[in-house]
Coordinates of C-alpha atoms in Angstrom, one line a residue:
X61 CA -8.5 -8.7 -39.6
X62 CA -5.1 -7.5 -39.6
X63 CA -3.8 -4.0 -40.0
X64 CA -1.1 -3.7 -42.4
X65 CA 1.8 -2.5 -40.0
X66 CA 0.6 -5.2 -37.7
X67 CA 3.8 -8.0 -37.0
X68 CA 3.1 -11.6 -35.7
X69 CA 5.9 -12.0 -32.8
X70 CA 6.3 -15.5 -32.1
X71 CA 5.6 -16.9 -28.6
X72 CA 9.4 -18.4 -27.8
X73 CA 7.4 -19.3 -24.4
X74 CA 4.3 -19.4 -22.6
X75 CA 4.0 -20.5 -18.8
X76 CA 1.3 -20.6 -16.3
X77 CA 0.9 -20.3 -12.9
X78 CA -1.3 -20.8 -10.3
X79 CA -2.5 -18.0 -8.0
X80 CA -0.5 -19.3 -5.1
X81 CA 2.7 -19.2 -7.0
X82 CA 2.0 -15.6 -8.7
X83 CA 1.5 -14.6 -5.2
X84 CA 4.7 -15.9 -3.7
X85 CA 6.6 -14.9 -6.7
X86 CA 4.8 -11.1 -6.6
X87 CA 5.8 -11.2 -2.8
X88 CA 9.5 -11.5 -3.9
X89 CA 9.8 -9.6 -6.4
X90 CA 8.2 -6.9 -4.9
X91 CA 11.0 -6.8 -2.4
X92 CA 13.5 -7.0 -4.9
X93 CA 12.0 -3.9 -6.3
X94 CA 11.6 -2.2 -3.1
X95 CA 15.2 -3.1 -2.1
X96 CA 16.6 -1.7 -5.7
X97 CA 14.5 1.3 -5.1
X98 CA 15.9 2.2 -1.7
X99 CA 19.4 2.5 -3.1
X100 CA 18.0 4.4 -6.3
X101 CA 16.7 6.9 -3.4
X102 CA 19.5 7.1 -1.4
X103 CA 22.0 7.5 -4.4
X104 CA 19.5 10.7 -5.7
X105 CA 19.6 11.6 -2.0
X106 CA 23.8 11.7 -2.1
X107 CA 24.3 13.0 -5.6
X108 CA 21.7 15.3 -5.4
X109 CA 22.7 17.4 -1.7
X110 CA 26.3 17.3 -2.9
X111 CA 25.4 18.3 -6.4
X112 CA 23.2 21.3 -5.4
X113 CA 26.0 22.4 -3.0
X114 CA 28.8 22.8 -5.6
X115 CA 27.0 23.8 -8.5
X116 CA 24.5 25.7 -6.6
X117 CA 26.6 26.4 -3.4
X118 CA 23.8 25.7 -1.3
X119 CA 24.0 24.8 2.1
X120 CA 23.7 21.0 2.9
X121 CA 20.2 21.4 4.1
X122 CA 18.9 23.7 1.4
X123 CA 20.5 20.3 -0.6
X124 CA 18.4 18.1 1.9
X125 CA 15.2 20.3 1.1
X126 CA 15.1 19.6 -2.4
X127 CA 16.7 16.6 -2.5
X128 CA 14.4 14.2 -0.1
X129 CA 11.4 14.9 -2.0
X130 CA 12.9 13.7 -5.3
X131 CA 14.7 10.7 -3.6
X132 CA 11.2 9.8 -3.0
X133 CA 9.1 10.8 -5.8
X134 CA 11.5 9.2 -8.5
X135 CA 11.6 5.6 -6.6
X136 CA 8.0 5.6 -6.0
X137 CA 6.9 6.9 -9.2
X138 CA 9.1 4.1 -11.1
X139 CA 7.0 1.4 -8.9
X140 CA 4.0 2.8 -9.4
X141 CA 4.1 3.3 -13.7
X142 CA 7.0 0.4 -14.5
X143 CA 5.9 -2.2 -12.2
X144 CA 2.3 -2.4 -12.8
X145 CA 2.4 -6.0 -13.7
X146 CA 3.3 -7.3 -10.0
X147 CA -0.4 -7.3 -8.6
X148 CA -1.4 -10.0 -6.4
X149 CA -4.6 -11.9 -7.2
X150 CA -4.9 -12.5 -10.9
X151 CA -6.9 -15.3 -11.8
X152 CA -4.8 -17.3 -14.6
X153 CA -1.8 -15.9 -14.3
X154 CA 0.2 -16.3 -17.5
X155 CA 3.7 -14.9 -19.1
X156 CA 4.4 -15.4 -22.6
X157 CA 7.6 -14.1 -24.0
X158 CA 8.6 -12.8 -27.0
X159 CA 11.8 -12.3 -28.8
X160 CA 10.9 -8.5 -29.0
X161 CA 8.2 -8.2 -25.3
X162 CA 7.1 -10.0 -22.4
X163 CA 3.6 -10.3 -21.8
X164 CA 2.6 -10.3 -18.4
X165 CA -1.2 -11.0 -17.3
X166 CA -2.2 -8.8 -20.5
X167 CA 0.9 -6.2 -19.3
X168 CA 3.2 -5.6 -22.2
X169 CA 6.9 -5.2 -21.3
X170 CA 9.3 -4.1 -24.2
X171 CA 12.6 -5.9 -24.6
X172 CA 14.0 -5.2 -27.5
X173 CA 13.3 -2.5 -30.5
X174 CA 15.2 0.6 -32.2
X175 CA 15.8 1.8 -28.4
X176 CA 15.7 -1.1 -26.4
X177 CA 17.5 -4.6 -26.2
X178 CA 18.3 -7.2 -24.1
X179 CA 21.8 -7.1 -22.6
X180 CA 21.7 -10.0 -20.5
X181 CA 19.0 -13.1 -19.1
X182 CA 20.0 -15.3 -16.5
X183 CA 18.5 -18.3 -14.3
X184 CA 18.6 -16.7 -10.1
X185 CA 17.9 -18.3 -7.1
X186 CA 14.8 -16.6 -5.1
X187 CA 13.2 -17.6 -1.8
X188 CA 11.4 -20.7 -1.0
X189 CA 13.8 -22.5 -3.6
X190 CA 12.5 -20.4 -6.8
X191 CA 13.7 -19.9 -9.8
X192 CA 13.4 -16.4 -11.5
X193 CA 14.4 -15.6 -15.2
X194 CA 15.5 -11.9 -15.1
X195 CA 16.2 -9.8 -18.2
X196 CA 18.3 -7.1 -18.0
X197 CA 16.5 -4.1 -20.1
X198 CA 19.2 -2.1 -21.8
X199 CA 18.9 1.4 -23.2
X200 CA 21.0 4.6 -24.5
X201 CA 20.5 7.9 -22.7
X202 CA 21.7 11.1 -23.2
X203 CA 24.1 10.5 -20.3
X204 CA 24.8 7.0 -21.7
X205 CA 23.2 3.8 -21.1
X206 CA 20.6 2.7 -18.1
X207 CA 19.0 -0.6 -17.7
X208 CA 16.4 -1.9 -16.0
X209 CA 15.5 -5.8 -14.8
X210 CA 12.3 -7.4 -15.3
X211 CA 12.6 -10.8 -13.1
X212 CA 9.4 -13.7 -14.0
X213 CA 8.7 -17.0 -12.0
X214 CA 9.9 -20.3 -13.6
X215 CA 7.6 -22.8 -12.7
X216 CA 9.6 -25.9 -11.6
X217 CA 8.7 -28.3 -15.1
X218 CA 9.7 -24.9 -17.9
X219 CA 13.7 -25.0 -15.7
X220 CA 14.8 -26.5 -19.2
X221 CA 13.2 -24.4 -21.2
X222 CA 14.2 -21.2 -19.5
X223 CA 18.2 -22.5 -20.3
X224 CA 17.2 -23.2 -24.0
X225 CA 15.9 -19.2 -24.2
X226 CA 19.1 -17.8 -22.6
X227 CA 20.8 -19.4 -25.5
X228 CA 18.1 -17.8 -27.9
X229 CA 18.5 -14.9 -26.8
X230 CA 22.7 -15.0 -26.9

């Protein structure tokens, strides 16, 4: 029984995987996230020393003290809570997407709502000659808007269906 604030979403697609290809595709994208998160770090790094030594008119290494840590904390803590859905292993690996979320192996991702929406999707190369569907997540700030990419596997038969939901979601 439904609850009365409860919306049927409809499934715009729903692909399977096998657990060698989740693998492979968790292998890369977890790169890809580690890669994105060392320039995250290295830009708090920057921002942050030369931030504390004019507004604070620190020192550079009183900047460096307090400035490593976060560089490290806010990369690792955005892999740890926002990237819980790249776990090697699954049995039956499955996405389904959603005008409004993707659901990832039972992991619900939020692409569009009063905060959220999608700015962009697009069809990109990966290794091993993979394709990858990556939505571009974004949001308004108080600072203004930040965005975030959620990448998923396109097995090799669903290539003309990913094209058909770019235009969807255009």
């Amino acid at each position: 029984m439904k609850q009365k604030n409860q919306i049927d979403f409809q499934v715009l697609a729903s692909w399977k995987y096998t657990q060698k290809q989740w693998d492979e595709f968790v292998v890369i994208e977890k790169a890809n996230k580690k890669e994105d998160s060392i320039y995250f770090g290295i830009g708090i790094l920057i921002l942050g020393t030369f931030g504390l030594m004019i507004l604070r008119q620190t020192n550079i290494w009183v900047g460096l003290i307090f400035a490593i840590p976060i560089a490290f904390l806010i990369p690792w803590l955005r892999m740890k809570f926002s990237y819980k859905h790249l776990k090697k292993g699954v049995k039956n690996p499955f996405v389904k997407i959603y005008s409004e979320y993707l659901l990832i192996n039972n992991h619900k991702i939020t692409l569009s709502n009063k905060v959220k929406r999608v700015k962009s999707l697009k069809i990109i190369d990966a290794k091993n000659d993979h394709k990858l569907l990556e939505f571009d997540v974004q949001w308004m700030t108080r600072k203004g808007p930040t965005n975030d990419e959620f990448r998923i596997l396109i097995p090799v038969e669903k290539i003309l269906e990913a094209k058909k939901l770019i235009t969807t979601f255009k």
